[in-house]
Amino acid sequence: MYNKMIKNLLLIFLVVFTNTLYSQCVFNETSTLTPPPVYEPGDIIQVSYTLPTFTGININWIHAIQINLGVGWINLTPGAAPANTFGATGNWLWDVQHTFPTSNLNFGPGWRFINDFDPDWGTSSTGPLTITFTVEVDQTCTQDDLNISISVFDDCETGGWTGGGGGCCNDPAFQIYNGSVQVTPINTSNINHF
């Protein structure tokens, strides 16, 4: 009886420990698209993304928010940067492309945090963090991909923080929109040959 109880407690501990060790760092993300879909060539869309809570594994801090776009989008224009609510001193920088030197993570476009104490660290802010941007549907006659997703990276993934021992956050990209260009069929009148 005693051995069975110890075994059950160890199993519970392992399940909780395993779930905690591999838990993700972003929770309850939301987004809005204005105007809402369906999109045609030339449409300009305002996107808003909010990360209400960031909880890093092993004291890892949020470091970058990347915008992932399908080939049907052009003219990505940054809007509001995340507010650094109660975080480390520093600022969010809009970056089209950046390779983090320690991890060789190729980042961009998006916002990355420049920590005043150590630029390789992120910010201790846990949220909420909101970004906005606009994109335009390319002039095309094909149903090009209009995927929009957001990837959030911590400073462990970017290679700036290795303290605390253990894993990095490894959250999947948050899917905002998965569609394609709505192409209006070209209607022509019949051609009569005489």
Coordinates of N, CA and C in Angstrom, one line a residue:
M1 N 0.8 -1.2 0.0 CA 0.0 0.0 0.0 C 0.9 1.3 0.0
Y2 N 1.9 1.3 0.9 CA 2.8 2.4 1.0 C 3.6 2.6 -0.3
N3 N 4.1 1.5 -0.9 CA 4.8 1.6 -2.1 C 4.0 2.1 -3.3
K4 N 2.7 1.7 -3.3 CA 1.8 2.1 -4.3 C 1.5 3.6 -4.2
M5 N 1.4 4.1 -3.0 CA 1.1 5.5 -2.8 C 2.3 6.3 -3.2
I6 N 3.5 5.9 -2.8 CA 4.7 6.6 -3.3 C 4.8 6.6 -4.8
K7 N 4.5 5.5 -5.4 CA 4.6 5.4 -6.9 C 3.6 6.3 -7.5
N8 N 2.4 6.4 -7.0 CA 1.4 7.3 -7.5 C 1.8 8.8 -7.3
L9 N 2.4 9.1 -6.2 CA 2.9 10.5 -6.0 C 4.0 10.8 -6.9
L10 N 4.9 9.9 -7.2 CA 6.0 10.1 -8.1 C 5.5 10.3 -9.5
L11 N 4.5 9.5 -9.9 CA 3.9 9.7 -11.2 C 3.2 11.1 -11.3
I12 N 2.5 11.5 -10.3 CA 1.9 12.8 -10.3 C 2.9 13.9 -10.4
F13 N 4.0 13.8 -9.7 CA 5.1 14.7 -9.7 C 5.7 14.8 -11.1
L14 N 6.0 13.6 -11.7 CA 6.5 13.6 -13.1 C 5.6 14.2 -14.1
V15 N 4.3 14.0 -14.0 CA 3.4 14.6 -14.9 C 3.4 16.1 -14.8
V16 N 3.3 16.6 -13.5 CA 3.3 18.0 -13.3 C 4.6 18.6 -13.7
F17 N 5.7 18.0 -13.4 CA 7.1 18.5 -13.7 C 7.2 18.5 -15.3
T18 N 6.8 17.5 -15.9 CA 6.9 17.4 -17.4 C 6.1 18.5 -18.1
N19 N 4.8 18.6 -17.6 CA 3.9 19.6 -18.2 C 4.5 21.0 -17.9
T20 N 5.1 21.3 -16.8 CA 5.7 22.6 -16.5 C 6.9 22.8 -17.3
L21 N 7.7 21.8 -17.4 CA 9.0 22.0 -18.2 C 8.7 22.3 -19.7
Y22 N 7.7 21.7 -20.2 CA 7.4 21.9 -21.6 C 6.2 22.8 -21.9
S23 N 5.8 23.5 -20.8 CA 4.7 24.4 -21.0 C 5.1 25.6 -21.9
Q24 N 4.1 26.2 -22.5 CA 4.4 27.3 -23.4 C 4.3 28.6 -22.7
C25 N 4.8 29.6 -23.3 CA 5.0 30.9 -22.7 C 3.9 32.0 -23.1
V26 N 3.2 31.8 -24.1 CA 2.2 32.7 -24.6 C 0.8 32.1 -24.3
F27 N -0.1 33.0 -23.9 CA -1.5 32.5 -23.6 C -2.5 33.5 -24.1
N28 N -3.6 32.9 -24.6 CA -4.8 33.7 -24.9 C -4.6 34.8 -25.9
E29 N -3.8 34.6 -26.9 CA -3.5 35.7 -27.9 C -4.8 36.0 -28.7
T30 N -5.0 37.2 -29.1 CA -6.1 37.7 -29.8 C -5.7 38.6 -31.0
S31 N -6.6 38.7 -32.0 CA -6.2 39.6 -33.1 C -7.5 40.1 -33.7
T32 N -7.4 41.2 -34.5 CA -8.5 41.7 -35.2 C -8.0 42.2 -36.6
L33 N -8.8 42.0 -37.6 CA -8.5 42.4 -39.0 C -9.6 43.5 -39.4
T34 N -9.1 44.6 -39.8 CA -10.0 45.7 -40.2 C -9.7 46.1 -41.6
P35 N -10.6 46.0 -42.6 CA -11.9 45.4 -42.5 C -11.7 43.8 -42.4
P36 N -12.8 43.1 -42.1 CA -12.7 41.7 -42.0 C -12.6 41.1 -43.4
P37 N -12.2 39.8 -43.5 CA -12.0 39.1 -44.8 C -13.4 39.0 -45.5
V38 N -13.4 39.0 -46.8 CA -12.5 38.5 -47.9 C -11.8 39.6 -48.5
Y39 N -10.5 39.3 -49.1 CA -9.7 40.4 -49.6 C -9.4 40.2 -51.1
E40 N -9.4 41.4 -51.7 CA -9.2 41.5 -53.2 C -7.9 42.3 -53.4
P41 N -7.3 42.3 -54.6 CA -6.1 43.1 -54.9 C -6.4 44.5 -54.6
G42 N -5.4 45.2 -53.9 CA -5.5 46.6 -53.6 C -6.1 46.9 -52.2
D43 N -6.7 45.9 -51.6 CA -7.3 46.1 -50.2 C -6.1 46.4 -49.2
I44 N -6.4 47.3 -48.4 CA -5.4 47.7 -47.3 C -6.0 47.2 -46.0
I45 N -5.3 46.4 -45.2 CA -5.8 45.8 -44.0 C -5.0 46.3 -42.8
Q46 N -5.8 46.7 -41.7 CA -5.1 47.0 -40.4 C -5.2 45.7 -39.6
V47 N -4.1 45.3 -39.0 CA -4.0 44.1 -38.2 C -3.6 44.6 -36.8
S48 N -4.3 44.0 -35.8 CA -4.0 44.3 -34.4 C -3.8 42.9 -33.7
Y49 N -2.7 42.7 -33.0 CA -2.4 41.5 -32.3 C -2.1 41.8 -30.8
T50 N -2.7 41.1 -29.9 CA -2.5 41.3 -28.5 C -2.0 40.0 -27.8
L51 N -1.0 40.0 -27.1 CA -0.5 39.0 -26.2 C -0.8 39.4 -24.8
P52 N -1.9 38.9 -24.2 CA -2.2 39.3 -22.8 C -1.2 38.9 -21.8
T53 N -0.6 37.7 -21.9 CA 0.3 37.2 -20.9 C 1.5 36.5 -21.5
F54 N 2.7 36.9 -21.1 CA 3.9 36.1 -21.4 C 4.5 35.6 -20.1
T55 N 4.7 34.3 -20.0 CA 5.3 33.7 -18.9 C 6.4 32.9 -19.3
G56 N 7.6 33.4 -19.2 CA 8.8 32.7 -19.7 C 9.2 31.5 -18.8
I57 N 9.8 30.5 -19.4 CA 10.4 29.4 -18.7 C 11.7 29.7 -18.2
N58 N 12.0 29.4 -17.0 CA 13.4 29.6 -16.4 C 13.8 31.1 -16.5
I59 N 13.0 32.0 -16.2 CA 13.3 33.4 -16.2 C 13.6 34.0 -17.6
N60 N 13.2 33.3 -18.6 CA 13.4 33.8 -19.9 C 12.4 34.9 -20.2
W61 N 12.9 36.0 -20.8 CA 12.0 37.2 -21.1 C 11.7 37.2 -22.6
I62 N 10.6 37.9 -22.8 CA 10.1 38.1 -24.2 C 11.1 39.0 -24.9
H63 N 11.5 38.6 -26.2 CA 12.6 39.4 -26.9 C 12.1 39.9 -28.2
A64 N 11.2 39.2 -28.9 CA 10.9 39.6 -30.2 C 9.5 39.1 -30.6
I65 N 8.8 39.9 -31.5 CA 7.5 39.5 -32.0 C 7.6 39.7 -33.5
Q66 N 7.6 38.5 -34.2 CA 7.8 38.5 -35.7 C 6.5 38.3 -36.4
I67 N 6.3 39.1 -37.5 CA 5.2 39.0 -38.4 C 5.5 38.1 -39.6
N68 N 4.7 37.1 -39.8 CA 4.9 36.1 -40.9 C 3.7 36.3 -41.9
L69 N 4.1 36.6 -43.1 CA 3.1 37.0 -44.2 C 3.2 36.0 -45.4
G70 N 2.1 35.7 -46.0 CA 2.0 35.0 -47.2 C 2.5 35.9 -48.4
V71 N 2.7 35.3 -49.5 CA 3.3 36.0 -50.7 C 2.3 37.0 -51.3
G72 N 1.0 36.9 -50.9 CA 0.1 37.8 -51.5 C 0.0 39.2 -50.9
W73 N 0.8 39.4 -49.8 CA 0.8 40.7 -49.1 C 2.0 41.5 -49.6
I74 N 1.8 42.9 -49.6 CA 2.9 43.8 -49.9 C 2.7 45.0 -49.0
N75 N 3.7 45.9 -49.0 CA 3.7 47.1 -48.2 C 3.4 47.0 -46.7
L76 N 4.1 46.1 -46.1 CA 4.0 46.0 -44.6 C 4.4 47.3 -44.0
T77 N 3.6 47.9 -43.2 CA 3.9 49.1 -42.5 C 3.6 49.0 -41.0
P78 N 4.7 49.2 -40.2 CA 4.5 49.1 -38.8 C 3.6 50.1 -38.2
G79 N 2.8 49.8 -37.2 CA 1.9 50.7 -36.5 C 2.5 50.9 -35.1
A80 N 1.7 50.6 -34.1 CA 2.1 50.7 -32.7 C 3.0 49.6 -32.3
A81 N 4.0 50.0 -31.6 CA 5.0 49.1 -30.9 C 4.4 48.6 -29.6
P82 N 4.8 47.4 -29.1 CA 4.3 47.0 -27.8 C 4.7 48.0 -26.7
A83 N 3.9 48.2 -25.7 CA 4.2 49.0 -24.6 C 5.1 48.1 -23.7
N84 N 6.1 48.7 -23.1 CA 6.9 48.0 -22.2 C 6.4 48.1 -20.7
T85 N 5.3 47.6 -20.5 CA 4.6 47.7 -19.2 C 5.4 47.0 -18.1
F86 N 5.9 47.8 -17.2 CA 6.7 47.3 -16.0 C 7.8 46.4 -16.4
G87 N 8.5 46.6 -17.5 CA 9.5 45.7 -17.9 C 10.9 46.3 -17.7
A88 N 11.9 45.7 -18.2 CA 13.3 46.2 -18.1 C 13.4 47.5 -18.9
T89 N 14.4 48.3 -18.6 CA 14.6 49.5 -19.3 C 15.1 49.2 -20.7
G90 N 14.5 49.9 -21.7 CA 14.9 49.7 -23.1 C 13.8 50.1 -24.0
N91 N 13.8 49.7 -25.2 CA 12.8 50.1 -26.1 C 12.6 49.0 -27.2
W92 N 11.4 49.0 -27.8 CA 11.1 48.1 -28.9 C 11.5 48.8 -30.2
L93 N 12.2 48.0 -31.0 CA 12.7 48.5 -32.3 C 12.1 47.8 -33.5
W94 N 11.6 48.5 -34.5 CA 11.0 47.8 -35.7 C 12.2 47.4 -36.5
D95 N 12.2 46.1 -36.9 CA 13.3 45.6 -37.6 C 12.8 44.7 -38.8
V96 N 13.3 45.0 -40.0 CA 12.9 44.2 -41.1 C 13.7 42.9 -41.2
Q97 N 14.9 42.9 -40.8 CA 15.7 41.6 -40.7 C 16.8 41.8 -39.7
H98 N 17.0 40.8 -38.9 CA 18.1 40.8 -37.9 C 18.5 39.4 -37.6
T99 N 19.8 39.1 -37.6 CA 20.3 37.8 -37.2 C 20.8 37.9 -35.8
F100 N 20.3 37.2 -34.9 CA 20.8 37.2 -33.5 C 22.1 36.5 -33.5
P101 N 23.2 37.1 -33.0 CA 24.5 36.6 -33.2 C 24.8 35.3 -32.4
T102 N 24.2 35.1 -31.3 CA 24.5 33.9 -30.5 C 23.8 32.6 -31.1
S103 N 22.5 32.8 -31.4 CA 21.7 31.7 -31.9 C 21.6 31.5 -33.4
N104 N 22.0 32.6 -34.1 CA 21.9 32.7 -35.6 C 20.4 32.6 -36.0
L105 N 19.5 32.9 -35.1 CA 18.1 33.0 -35.4 C 17.9 34.2 -36.4
N106 N 17.3 33.9 -37.5 CA 17.0 34.9 -38.5 C 15.7 35.5 -38.2
F107 N 15.6 36.8 -37.8 CA 14.4 37.4 -37.4 C 13.9 38.5 -38.3
G108 N 12.6 38.6 -38.5 CA 12.1 39.8 -39.1 C 11.1 39.4 -40.2
P109 N 10.3 40.3 -40.5 CA 10.1 41.7 -39.9 C 9.3 41.6 -38.6
G110 N 9.4 42.6 -37.8 CA 8.7 42.7 -36.6 C 9.4 43.6 -35.6
W111 N 9.0 43.4 -34.3 CA 9.5 44.2 -33.2 C 10.4 43.4 -32.4
R112 N 11.6 43.9 -32.0 CA 12.5 43.2 -31.1 C 12.9 44.2 -30.0
F113 N 13.1 43.7 -28.8 CA 13.3 44.6 -27.7 C 14.8 44.8 -27.5
I114 N 15.2 46.1 -27.3 CA 16.6 46.4 -27.1 C 16.7 46.8 -25.6
N115 N 17.3 45.9 -24.8 CA 17.5 46.1 -23.4 C 18.6 47.0 -23.1
D116 N 18.4 48.1 -22.3 CA 19.5 49.0 -22.0 C 20.7 48.4 -21.3
F117 N 20.4 47.4 -20.5 CA 21.5 46.8 -19.7 C 22.3 45.8 -20.5
D118 N 21.6 44.9 -21.3 CA 22.2 44.0 -22.1 C 21.4 43.8 -23.4
P119 N 21.8 44.2 -24.6 CA 20.9 44.2 -25.7 C 20.6 42.8 -26.2
D120 N 21.2 41.7 -25.6 CA 20.9 40.4 -25.9 C 19.7 39.9 -25.1
W121 N 19.3 40.6 -24.1 CA 18.2 40.2 -23.2 C 16.9 40.9 -23.7
G122 N 15.8 40.3 -23.3 CA 14.5 40.8 -23.7 C 14.0 41.8 -22.6
T123 N 12.7 41.8 -22.4 CA 12.1 42.6 -21.4 C 11.3 41.7 -20.4
S124 N 11.4 42.1 -19.2 CA 10.7 41.3 -18.1 C 9.2 41.6 -18.1
S125 N 8.7 42.4 -19.0 CA 7.2 42.7 -19.1 C 6.5 41.4 -19.4
T126 N 5.4 41.2 -18.7 CA 4.6 40.0 -18.9 C 3.3 40.3 -19.7
G127 N 3.2 41.5 -20.1 CA 2.0 41.9 -20.9 C 1.0 42.8 -20.1
P128 N 0.0 43.2 -20.8 CA -0.3 42.8 -22.2 C 0.6 43.6 -23.1
L129 N 0.8 42.9 -24.3 CA 1.7 43.5 -25.4 C 0.8 43.5 -26.6
T130 N 0.7 44.7 -27.2 CA -0.1 44.8 -28.4 C 0.7 45.5 -29.5
I131 N 0.6 44.9 -30.7 CA 1.2 45.6 -31.9 C 0.1 45.8 -33.0
T132 N 0.4 46.8 -33.8 CA -0.5 47.0 -35.0 C 0.4 47.2 -36.2
F133 N -0.2 46.8 -37.4 CA 0.5 47.1 -38.6 C -0.6 47.0 -39.7
T134 N -0.2 47.5 -40.9 CA -1.0 47.5 -42.1 C -0.3 46.7 -43.2
V135 N -1.1 46.1 -44.0 CA -0.6 45.3 -45.2 C -1.6 45.6 -46.3
E136 N -1.1 45.4 -47.5 CA -1.9 45.6 -48.7 C -1.9 44.3 -49.5
V137 N -3.0 44.0 -50.1 CA -3.1 42.8 -51.0 C -2.5 43.2 -52.4
D138 N -1.5 42.4 -52.8 CA -0.8 42.7 -54.1 C -1.8 42.6 -55.2
Q139 N -1.4 43.4 -56.3 CA -2.2 43.4 -57.5 C -1.8 42.1 -58.2
T140 N -2.8 41.2 -58.3 CA -2.5 39.8 -58.9 C -3.8 39.3 -59.5
C141 N -3.6 38.4 -60.4 CA -4.8 37.7 -61.0 C -4.9 36.3 -60.6
T142 N -4.0 35.9 -59.6 CA -4.0 34.5 -59.1 C -4.4 34.6 -57.6
Q143 N -4.8 33.4 -57.0 CA -5.2 33.3 -55.7 C -4.0 33.1 -54.7
D144 N -3.2 34.2 -54.6 CA -2.0 34.1 -53.8 C -2.3 33.9 -52.3
D145 N -1.4 33.4 -51.6 CA -1.5 33.1 -50.2 C -1.5 34.4 -49.4
L146 N -2.5 34.5 -48.5 CA -2.7 35.7 -47.6 C -2.5 35.3 -46.2
N147 N -1.7 34.3 -45.9 CA -1.5 33.9 -44.5 C -0.9 35.0 -43.7
I148 N -1.4 35.2 -42.4 CA -0.8 36.1 -41.5 C -0.7 35.3 -40.2
S149 N 0.5 35.3 -39.6 CA 0.7 34.7 -38.3 C 1.8 35.5 -37.5
I150 N 1.8 35.2 -36.2 CA 2.8 35.9 -35.4 C 3.6 34.9 -34.6
S151 N 4.9 35.1 -34.6 CA 5.8 34.2 -33.8 C 6.4 35.1 -32.7
V152 N 6.4 34.5 -31.5 CA 6.9 35.2 -30.3 C 8.2 34.5 -29.8
F153 N 9.3 35.2 -29.7 CA 10.5 34.6 -29.2 C 11.0 35.1 -27.9
D154 N 11.5 34.2 -27.1 CA 12.1 34.7 -25.8 C 13.6 34.8 -26.0
D155 N 14.3 35.4 -25.0 CA 15.7 35.6 -25.1 C 16.5 34.4 -25.0
C156 N 15.9 33.3 -24.6 CA 16.6 32.0 -24.6 C 16.7 31.5 -26.1
E157 N 15.6 31.7 -26.8 CA 15.6 31.3 -28.3 C 16.5 32.1 -29.1
T158 N 16.6 33.4 -28.7 CA 17.5 34.3 -29.5 C 19.0 34.2 -29.1
G159 N 19.2 33.4 -28.0 CA 20.6 33.2 -27.5 C 21.1 34.2 -26.5
G160 N 20.3 35.1 -26.1 CA 20.8 36.1 -25.2 C 20.8 35.7 -23.7
W161 N 20.0 34.7 -23.3 CA 19.9 34.3 -21.9 C 20.0 32.8 -21.8
T162 N 20.9 32.3 -21.1 CA 21.0 30.9 -20.9 C 20.9 30.5 -19.4
G163 N 20.7 31.5 -18.6 CA 20.6 31.2 -17.2 C 19.3 30.5 -16.8
G164 N 19.3 30.0 -15.6 CA 18.1 29.4 -15.1 C 18.1 27.9 -15.4
G165 N 18.9 27.5 -16.3 CA 18.9 26.0 -16.7 C 17.6 25.6 -17.2
G166 N 17.6 24.8 -18.3 CA 16.3 24.3 -18.8 C 16.0 24.8 -20.2
G167 N 14.8 24.5 -20.6 CA 14.4 24.8 -22.0 C 14.0 26.2 -22.2
C168 N 13.9 26.5 -23.5 CA 13.4 27.8 -24.0 C 11.9 27.7 -24.2
C169 N 11.3 28.8 -24.4 CA 9.9 28.8 -24.8 C 9.9 28.4 -26.3
N170 N 9.0 27.6 -26.7 CA 8.9 27.2 -28.1 C 7.4 27.1 -28.5
D171 N 6.9 28.3 -28.6 CA 5.4 28.4 -28.9 C 5.2 28.4 -30.4
P172 N 4.2 27.7 -30.8 CA 3.8 27.7 -32.3 C 3.4 29.1 -32.7
A173 N 3.5 29.4 -34.0 CA 3.0 30.7 -34.5 C 1.5 30.8 -34.3
F174 N 1.1 32.0 -33.9 CA -0.4 32.3 -33.7 C -1.0 32.7 -35.1
Q175 N -1.9 31.9 -35.5 CA -2.6 32.1 -36.8 C -3.6 33.2 -36.7
I176 N -3.4 34.3 -37.5 CA -4.4 35.4 -37.5 C -5.3 35.2 -38.7
Y177 N -4.8 34.8 -39.8 CA -5.6 34.7 -41.0 C -5.0 33.6 -41.9
N178 N -5.8 32.8 -42.5 CA -5.4 31.8 -43.4 C -6.3 31.8 -44.6
G179 N -6.0 32.6 -45.7 CA -6.8 32.7 -46.8 C -6.0 33.0 -48.1
S180 N -6.7 33.3 -49.1 CA -6.0 33.7 -50.4 C -6.8 34.8 -51.0
V181 N -6.1 35.4 -52.0 CA -6.6 36.6 -52.7 C -7.9 36.2 -53.4
Q182 N -9.0 36.9 -53.2 CA -10.2 36.7 -53.9 C -10.1 37.4 -55.2
V183 N -10.0 36.6 -56.3 CA -9.8 37.1 -57.6 C -11.2 37.1 -58.3
T184 N -11.5 38.3 -58.8 CA -12.7 38.5 -59.6 C -12.5 37.9 -61.0
P185 N -13.4 37.0 -61.4 CA -13.2 36.5 -62.7 C -13.4 37.6 -63.8
I186 N -12.6 37.4 -64.8 CA -12.7 38.4 -65.9 C -13.8 37.9 -66.9
N187 N -14.8 38.8 -67.0 CA -15.9 38.4 -68.0 C -15.7 39.2 -69.2
T188 N -15.7 38.5 -70.3 CA -15.6 39.2 -71.6 C -16.8 38.8 -72.5
S189 N -17.2 39.6 -73.4 CA -18.3 39.2 -74.3 C -17.7 38.2 -75.3
N190 N -18.7 37.5 -75.9 CA -18.3 36.6 -76.9 C -17.7 37.3 -78.1
I191 N -16.7 36.6 -78.6 CA -16.0 37.2 -79.8 C -16.7 36.5 -81.0
N192 N -17.2 37.3 -81.9 CA -17.8 36.7 -83.1 C -16.9 36.9 -84.3
H193 N -16.6 35.8 -84.9 CA -15.8 35.8 -86.1 C -16.7 35.7 -87.3
F194 N -16.5 36.7 -88.2 CA -17.4 36.7 -89.5 C -16.6 36.2 -90.6

